[in-house]
Short mmCIF file of C-alpha atoms in Angstrom, two decimals:
data_model
loop_
_atom_site.label_atom_id
_atom_site.label_comp_id
_atom_site.label_asym_id
_atom_site.label_seq_id
_atom_site.Cartn_x
_atom_site.Cartn_y
_atom_site.Cartn_z
CA UNK L 1 0.02 -0.22 -0.02
CA UNK L 2 2.85 2.34 0.61
CA UNK L 3 4.63 1.46 -2.66
CA UNK L 4 1.38 2.09 -4.03
CA UNK L 5 1.21 5.57 -2.53
CA UNK L 6 4.68 6.14 -3.28
CA UNK L 7 4.88 5.67 -6.79
CA UNK L 8 1.54 7.65 -7.38
CA UNK L 9 3.62 10.78 -6.03
CA UNK L 10 6.16 9.79 -8.35
CA UNK L 11 4.04 9.58 -11.47
CA UNK L 12 1.85 12.26 -10.48
CA UNK L 13 4.06 14.88 -9.73
CA UNK L 14 1.69 17.58 -10.22
CA UNK L 15 -1.62 16.24 -8.83
CA UNK L 16 0.69 15.74 -5.68
CA UNK L 17 1.89 18.99 -5.57
CA UNK L 18 -1.38 21.03 -6.17
CA UNK L 19 -2.96 18.72 -3.19
CA UNK L 20 0.18 19.49 -1.02
CA UNK L 21 -0.50 23.91 -1.78
CA UNK L 22 -4.46 23.35 -1.32
CA UNK L 23 -3.77 21.76 2.05
CA UNK L 24 -0.98 24.40 3.02
CA UNK L 25 -3.28 27.24 1.92
CA UNK L 26 -5.90 25.83 3.90
CA UNK L 27 -4.66 25.41 7.21
CA UNK L 28 -3.15 29.32 6.60
CA UNK L 29 -6.86 30.17 5.98
CA UNK L 30 -8.24 28.34 8.74
CA UNK L 31 -5.39 29.51 11.64
CA UNK L 32 -6.27 33.47 10.92
CA UNK L 33 -9.90 32.83 10.93
CA UNK L 34 -9.64 30.54 13.98
CA UNK L 35 -11.76 32.15 17.12
CA UNK L 36 -9.32 31.76 19.96
CA UNK L 37 -10.43 31.86 23.18
CA UNK L 38 -8.99 30.68 26.72
CA UNK L 39 -11.46 28.57 28.47
CA UNK L 40 -13.24 26.58 26.49
CA UNK L 41 -16.47 27.47 24.78
CA UNK L 42 -20.51 27.20 27.31
CA UNK L 43 -23.43 26.71 25.52
CA UNK L 44 -25.99 29.12 27.51
CA UNK L 45 -28.97 26.90 29.44
CA UNK L 46 -30.19 30.03 31.38
CA UNK L 47 -32.31 32.88 30.94
CA UNK L 48 -33.60 35.47 32.83
CA UNK L 49 -37.23 37.80 32.41
CA UNK L 50 -37.84 41.40 33.58
CA UNK L 51 -40.81 42.16 35.13
CA UNK L 52 -41.20 46.18 36.00
CA UNK L 53 -44.22 47.43 37.31
CA UNK L 54 -43.48 51.13 38.88
CA UNK L 55 -44.75 51.99 42.05
CA UNK L 56 -46.26 48.15 42.43
CA UNK L 57 -46.78 46.28 46.10
CA UNK L 58 -45.16 42.70 45.65
CA UNK L 59 -48.52 40.70 46.34
CA UNK L 60 -49.68 42.97 42.39
CA UNK L 61 -46.80 42.45 40.90
CA UNK L 62 -46.97 38.68 41.41
CA UNK L 63 -50.91 38.73 41.02
CA UNK L 64 -50.86 40.78 37.75
CA UNK L 65 -47.03 39.82 35.68
CA UNK L 66 -45.71 37.04 37.20
CA UNK L 67 -47.87 34.46 37.83
CA UNK L 68 -49.45 34.76 34.36
CA UNK L 69 -46.16 34.62 33.28
CA UNK L 70 -45.40 31.62 34.71
CA UNK L 71 -48.29 29.61 33.95
CA UNK L 72 -47.47 31.46 30.08
CA UNK L 73 -44.10 29.15 30.42
CA UNK L 74 -45.31 25.90 32.11
CA UNK L 75 -46.90 25.18 28.12
CA UNK L 76 -42.86 24.86 26.68
CA UNK L 77 -41.23 22.04 26.63
CA UNK L 78 -37.75 22.74 26.77
CA UNK L 79 -38.04 24.25 30.28
CA UNK L 80 -36.78 22.69 33.35
CA UNK L 81 -36.75 24.68 35.49
CA UNK L 82 -39.10 28.25 36.52
CA UNK L 83 -37.83 30.58 39.63
CA UNK L 84 -39.68 33.91 40.71
CA UNK L 85 -38.27 36.76 42.67
CA UNK L 86 -40.70 39.86 43.61
CA UNK L 87 -39.85 43.02 45.23
CA UNK L 88 -41.27 46.70 45.14
CA UNK L 89 -41.83 47.86 41.64
CA UNK L 90 -41.07 44.81 39.81
CA UNK L 91 -39.78 41.20 39.25
CA UNK L 92 -37.96 38.96 37.62
CA UNK L 93 -38.03 35.32 36.39
CA UNK L 94 -35.18 32.47 35.66
CA UNK L 95 -35.96 30.03 33.80
CA UNK L 96 -33.46 27.00 33.30
CA UNK L 97 -33.82 25.16 29.62
CA UNK L 98 -32.89 21.05 29.55
CA UNK L 99 -29.67 19.58 28.90
CA UNK L 100 -29.44 19.48 24.93
CA UNK L 101 -32.26 21.47 23.76
CA UNK L 102 -31.36 24.05 21.37
CA UNK L 103 -31.47 26.85 23.55
CA UNK L 104 -32.23 29.87 20.47
CA UNK L 105 -35.70 27.94 19.83
CA UNK L 106 -36.54 27.67 22.89
CA UNK L 107 -36.02 31.55 23.56
CA UNK L 108 -38.13 32.12 20.84
CA UNK L 109 -40.57 29.84 22.21
CA UNK L 110 -40.53 31.79 25.13
CA UNK L 111 -40.38 35.76 23.67
CA UNK L 112 -43.81 34.29 21.22
CA UNK L 113 -45.26 33.11 24.74
CA UNK L 114 -44.78 36.71 26.82
CA UNK L 115 -45.87 38.71 23.53
CA UNK L 116 -48.78 36.97 23.43
CA UNK L 117 -50.00 37.76 26.87
CA UNK L 118 -53.28 40.49 26.82
CA UNK L 119 -54.11 41.23 29.92
CA UNK L 120 -51.59 42.85 31.48
CA UNK L 121 -51.87 45.96 33.72
CA UNK L 122 -51.59 49.46 31.69
CA UNK L 123 -49.23 50.65 34.44
CA UNK L 124 -46.32 48.06 33.89
CA UNK L 125 -43.84 48.40 31.42
CA UNK L 126 -42.78 46.14 28.63
CA UNK L 127 -41.57 42.70 29.55
CA UNK L 128 -38.01 41.64 28.14
CA UNK L 129 -35.74 38.36 28.34
CA UNK L 130 -32.04 37.81 28.08
CA UNK L 131 -30.27 35.15 27.65
CA UNK L 132 -27.64 34.82 30.41
CA UNK L 133 -24.15 34.36 28.68
CA UNK L 134 -20.76 33.59 30.77
CA UNK L 135 -18.73 36.07 30.80
CA UNK L 136 -14.96 35.77 30.80
CA UNK L 137 -12.42 38.92 32.00
CA UNK L 138 -10.22 39.73 28.77
CA UNK L 139 -7.91 42.29 30.31
CA UNK L 140 -8.20 45.74 32.49
CA UNK L 141 -7.74 49.02 32.08
CA UNK L 142 -6.75 50.99 34.98
CA UNK L 143 -6.76 55.25 35.45
CA UNK L 144 -4.29 56.77 37.63
CA UNK L 145 -3.51 60.10 38.76
CA UNK L 146 -7.09 62.18 39.24
CA UNK L 147 -7.49 62.82 42.72
CA UNK L 148 -10.51 64.55 42.09
CA UNK L 149 -13.28 62.10 42.34
CA UNK L 150 -15.75 63.72 39.88
CA UNK L 151 -13.31 64.10 37.61
CA UNK L 152 -11.87 60.71 37.54
CA UNK L 153 -15.61 59.25 37.56
CA UNK L 154 -16.07 61.53 34.17
CA UNK L 155 -12.62 60.73 32.75
CA UNK L 156 -13.03 56.30 32.90
CA UNK L 157 -16.43 56.68 31.71
CA UNK L 158 -15.35 58.34 28.80
CA UNK L 159 -13.23 56.02 28.00
CA UNK L 160 -15.57 53.04 28.30
CA UNK L 161 -17.43 55.07 26.15
CA UNK L 162 -14.69 55.14 23.75
CA UNK L 163 -14.21 51.60 23.78
CA UNK L 164 -18.06 50.31 23.19
CA UNK L 165 -17.76 52.07 20.18
CA UNK L 166 -14.98 49.82 18.67
CA UNK L 167 -16.55 46.71 16.75
CA UNK L 168 -16.58 43.22 18.27
CA UNK L 169 -15.87 44.50 21.95
CA UNK L 170 -16.93 42.89 25.32
CA UNK L 171 -18.57 44.01 28.21
CA UNK L 172 -17.69 46.71 29.99
CA UNK L 173 -17.81 47.19 33.84
CA UNK L 174 -16.17 49.97 35.26
CA UNK L 175 -14.92 49.16 39.22
CA UNK L 176 -13.26 51.52 41.82
CA UNK L 177 -15.76 54.72 41.99
CA UNK L 178 -18.51 55.80 44.11
CA UNK L 179 -22.29 55.99 43.38
CA UNK L 180 -23.83 59.11 42.93
CA UNK L 181 -25.54 60.50 45.77
CA UNK L 182 -27.80 63.40 46.62
CA UNK L 183 -28.34 64.18 50.26
CA UNK L 184 -31.10 66.62 51.90
CA UNK L 185 -30.41 67.63 55.24
CA UNK L 186 -33.93 69.17 56.62
CA UNK L 187 -33.91 71.38 59.03
CA UNK L 188 -35.94 70.63 62.02
CA UNK L 189 -36.58 73.79 63.44
CA UNK L 190 -38.13 74.49 59.82
CA UNK L 191 -40.24 71.89 59.61
CA UNK L 192 -42.05 73.00 62.92
CA UNK L 193 -42.68 76.23 61.44
CA UNK L 194 -44.40 75.11 58.49
CA UNK L 195 -45.93 71.78 60.83
CA UNK L 196 -44.32 69.89 58.30
CA UNK L 197 -43.21 66.45 59.27
CA UNK L 198 -39.81 64.45 57.59
CA UNK L 199 -41.99 61.48 56.89
CA UNK L 200 -44.30 64.19 54.42
CA UNK L 201 -40.84 65.57 53.23
CA UNK L 202 -39.67 62.59 52.12
CA UNK L 203 -42.96 61.07 50.21
CA UNK L 204 -43.40 64.22 48.42
CA UNK L 205 -39.82 64.19 47.47
CA UNK L 206 -40.68 60.67 46.63
CA UNK L 207 -43.71 61.42 44.64
CA UNK L 208 -42.07 64.26 42.74
CA UNK L 209 -39.71 61.97 41.29
CA UNK L 210 -41.07 59.02 40.57
CA UNK L 211 -42.54 58.12 36.89
CA UNK L 212 -45.84 57.76 36.54
CA UNK L 213 -48.04 55.62 33.87
CA UNK L 214 -50.85 57.12 31.95
CA UNK L 215 -52.05 54.89 30.32
CA UNK L 216 -51.90 53.43 26.19
CA UNK L 217 -53.73 55.77 23.47
CA UNK L 218 -54.51 53.26 20.78
CA UNK L 219 -54.05 54.88 16.85
CA UNK L 220 -54.65 53.04 13.35
CA UNK L 221 -50.61 53.03 13.33
CA UNK L 222 -50.03 51.46 16.51
CA UNK L 223 -50.22 52.42 20.45
CA UNK L 224 -48.66 55.14 22.11
CA UNK L 225 -47.90 55.12 25.44
CA UNK L 226 -48.32 58.00 27.78
CA UNK L 227 -45.82 58.45 31.24
CA UNK L 228 -45.38 61.24 33.32
CA UNK L 229 -41.80 61.88 34.55
CA UNK L 230 -40.42 62.42 37.25
CA UNK L 231 -38.28 65.56 38.86
CA UNK L 232 -34.91 65.16 37.24
CA UNK L 233 -32.49 63.59 39.64
CA UNK L 234 -30.35 67.13 40.37
CA UNK L 235 -29.82 69.19 43.60
CA UNK L 236 -30.91 72.06 41.46
CA UNK L 237 -34.44 70.01 40.72
CA UNK L 238 -34.63 68.51 43.99
CA UNK L 239 -34.64 72.42 45.74
CA UNK L 240 -37.35 73.33 43.43
CA UNK L 241 -40.12 70.49 44.62
CA UNK L 242 -43.24 72.72 45.99
CA UNK L 243 -44.42 71.01 49.76
CA UNK L 244 -47.06 73.73 50.91
CA UNK L 245 -49.19 75.75 48.42
CA UNK L 246 -50.07 79.29 50.56
CA UNK L 247 -53.71 80.78 50.24
CA UNK L 248 -51.70 84.19 48.48
CA UNK L 249 -50.52 81.81 45.57
CA UNK L 250 -46.97 81.04 47.16
CA UNK L 251 -45.17 77.98 47.34
CA UNK L 252 -42.85 76.49 50.59
CA UNK L 253 -40.39 74.08 48.35
CA UNK L 254 -37.47 71.60 49.63
CA UNK L 255 -34.92 74.67 49.15
CA UNK L 256 -36.95 76.34 51.86
CA UNK L 257 -36.21 73.85 54.61
CA UNK L 258 -33.63 71.91 53.55
CA UNK L 259 -29.82 71.71 51.77
CA UNK L 260 -29.36 69.97 49.50
CA UNK L 261 -26.13 68.53 47.99
CA UNK L 262 -24.89 66.49 45.32
CA UNK L 263 -21.58 63.87 46.05
CA UNK L 264 -20.93 60.56 46.35
CA UNK L 265 -22.34 57.46 48.47
CA UNK L 266 -20.35 57.39 52.19
CA UNK L 267 -17.94 54.00 51.51
CA UNK L 268 -14.73 52.47 52.95
CA UNK L 269 -13.64 51.78 48.91
CA UNK L 270 -10.19 53.06 47.40
CA UNK L 271 -8.01 52.01 44.92
CA UNK L 272 -4.94 52.86 43.77
CA UNK L 273 -2.06 51.66 41.17
CA UNK L 274 1.87 52.65 41.60
CA UNK L 275 0.56 54.87 44.87
CA UNK L 276 -2.37 56.79 43.01
CA UNK L 277 -5.64 57.37 43.25
CA UNK L 278 -6.95 55.24 40.24
CA UNK L 279 -10.15 53.02 38.94
CA UNK L 280 -10.14 50.95 36.36
CA UNK L 281 -12.67 49.14 33.42
CA UNK L 282 -12.38 45.54 33.20
CA UNK L 283 -13.45 44.02 29.30
CA UNK L 284 -15.54 40.80 28.83
CA UNK L 285 -15.57 38.32 26.42
CA UNK L 286 -19.02 37.63 25.56
CA UNK L 287 -20.47 34.54 23.82
CA UNK L 288 -18.23 34.18 20.38
CA UNK L 289 -16.52 37.41 20.83
CA UNK L 290 -12.58 36.78 20.38
CA UNK L 291 -10.15 37.23 22.70
CA UNK L 292 -7.64 38.23 21.09
CA UNK L 293 -8.20 40.50 19.08
CA UNK L 294 -10.40 42.97 22.22
CA UNK L 295 -7.43 42.84 23.94
CA UNK L 296 -5.55 43.79 21.12
CA UNK L 297 -7.90 47.00 20.44
CA UNK L 298 -7.90 48.08 23.98
CA UNK L 299 -3.38 47.93 23.63
CA UNK L 300 -3.85 49.91 20.73
CA UNK L 301 -6.61 52.40 22.28
CA UNK L 302 -4.48 52.64 25.63
CA UNK L 303 -1.36 53.54 23.38
CA UNK L 304 -3.00 56.45 21.86
CA UNK L 305 -3.58 58.05 24.36
CA UNK L 306 -0.46 57.57 25.91
CA UNK L 307 0.73 58.83 22.81
CA UNK L 308 2.16 55.91 21.47
CA UNK L 309 2.85 55.73 17.31
CA UNK L 310 0.85 52.58 15.70
CA UNK L 311 3.43 50.03 14.36
CA UNK L 312 1.63 49.80 11.17
CA UNK L 313 2.25 46.14 9.68
CA UNK L 314 2.95 44.49 6.37
CA UNK L 315 -0.55 43.47 6.02
CA UNK L 316 -1.96 46.41 6.91
CA UNK L 317 0.17 48.32 4.36
CA UNK L 318 -0.97 46.11 1.74
CA UNK L 319 -4.62 46.36 2.42
CA UNK L 320 -4.53 50.50 2.45
CA UNK L 321 -2.87 50.60 -1.03
CA UNK L 322 -5.26 47.91 -2.30
CA UNK L 323 -8.02 50.21 -1.16
CA UNK L 324 -6.67 53.64 -1.94
CA UNK L 325 -8.89 54.25 -4.48
CA UNK L 326 -12.04 53.33 -2.46
CA UNK L 327 -15.20 55.89 -2.27
CA UNK L 328 -14.60 55.82 1.84
CA UNK L 329 -10.98 56.02 1.75
CA UNK L 330 -7.70 53.12 2.54
CA UNK L 331 -9.69 50.64 4.32
CA UNK L 332 -8.32 50.40 8.51
CA UNK L 333 -8.07 47.43 10.57
CA UNK L 334 -9.81 47.92 13.70
CA UNK L 335 -6.89 47.80 15.39
CA UNK L 336 -5.83 50.74 13.82
CA UNK L 337 -9.42 52.47 14.87
CA UNK L 338 -8.61 51.71 18.17
CA UNK L 339 -5.52 53.48 18.13
CA UNK L 340 -6.97 56.43 16.29
CA UNK L 341 -10.14 56.64 18.44
CA UNK L 342 -7.44 57.19 21.29
CA UNK L 343 -4.98 59.42 19.80
CA UNK L 344 -8.01 61.62 18.50
CA UNK L 345 -10.08 61.26 21.93
CA UNK L 346 -12.44 64.30 21.35
CA UNK L 347 -12.27 64.32 25.94
CA UNK L 348 -8.97 63.98 27.05
CA UNK L 349 -7.32 62.99 30.33
CA UNK L 350 -7.47 65.19 32.76
CA UNK L 351 -3.29 66.85 33.20
CA UNK L 352 -1.69 64.71 35.24
CA UNK L 353 -3.47 61.48 34.70
CA UNK L 354 -2.12 57.86 33.04
CA UNK L 355 -3.77 54.62 31.16
CA UNK L 356 -2.29 51.23 31.76
CA UNK L 357 -3.14 48.03 30.18
CA UNK L 358 -3.11 45.63 33.11
CA UNK L 359 -4.48 41.92 33.51
CA UNK L 360 -4.17 40.79 30.11
CA UNK L 361 -5.68 36.98 29.95
CA UNK L 362 -5.81 37.71 26.84
CA UNK L 363 -1.53 37.45 26.37
CA UNK L 364 -1.87 33.43 27.14
CA UNK L 365 -3.96 32.32 24.41
CA UNK L 366 -1.39 34.45 22.24
CA UNK L 367 1.45 32.40 24.20
#
């Protein structure tokens, strides 16, 4: 048998060479397009359903939304478990599919059953469903050297918004910053003077900041949902909330008996990098995204922000030469787009701030 193959290779060198070149080119094509990842991919088998119902008590959420959705889902054979949680203002349902089922098809059945529900309360918001996919950390971006927490939070949010605009970028999570908080310090003497109590002031502020559904207007082209928007979550807006209307038409507002300030939630959170105040972004791979491509775009974005030159590769040069006469200009790689986004950022970093790419797990895959 071996002699037959060897003889065929000697007698038909052209065929053998063509076959060898086909195998080589197929290997090169497969290697360059192969999606790379650090952990083996796990198919999702869990989904969540959000049941928003602003202002409703837990009992009302359960009877008006949760039970009706559960009854609709029980007819789907692919579902293995259903668990529900309700609270004031809404609830959520977690569903787990049976092993080996087509999850995408099962999710279509879930959405179809939810859309078919008719007797839901008008005050509730749209019910949404989402498949839970595994998130794997790829790389972290650290912003250090900013003492002002407000400027630091604005700067890291600007970096996050830039990275989100890149194609194929993963999910981004900010850490190391405190949440905003509005403090309303009521003067007890002023409350006694106007005949108000602290619960009354608190409830009035809560009522003015709550979004109230106003029903639905049916039209030939569709339905229009009405909603009364609450007061903006800003100190100036809360300061002007009326508490008492006098007979002469004048108003007693929150600002007349309280001091309203904007700040951060009190916590012991403190993050540092190279002995400097810092905050960070963690980029996660979701679903079929490529961990190496995500990390490369992040690195080049950080290099562009740091003023480093872009190392144009030979393949990129050839691509730009071949596409130079196209209407939109020469084609650029995602890495080059990321570098240009960083180097030409509309919102520059504050003075003294440095951007670093750390905890790069994609290095293991590349190695």
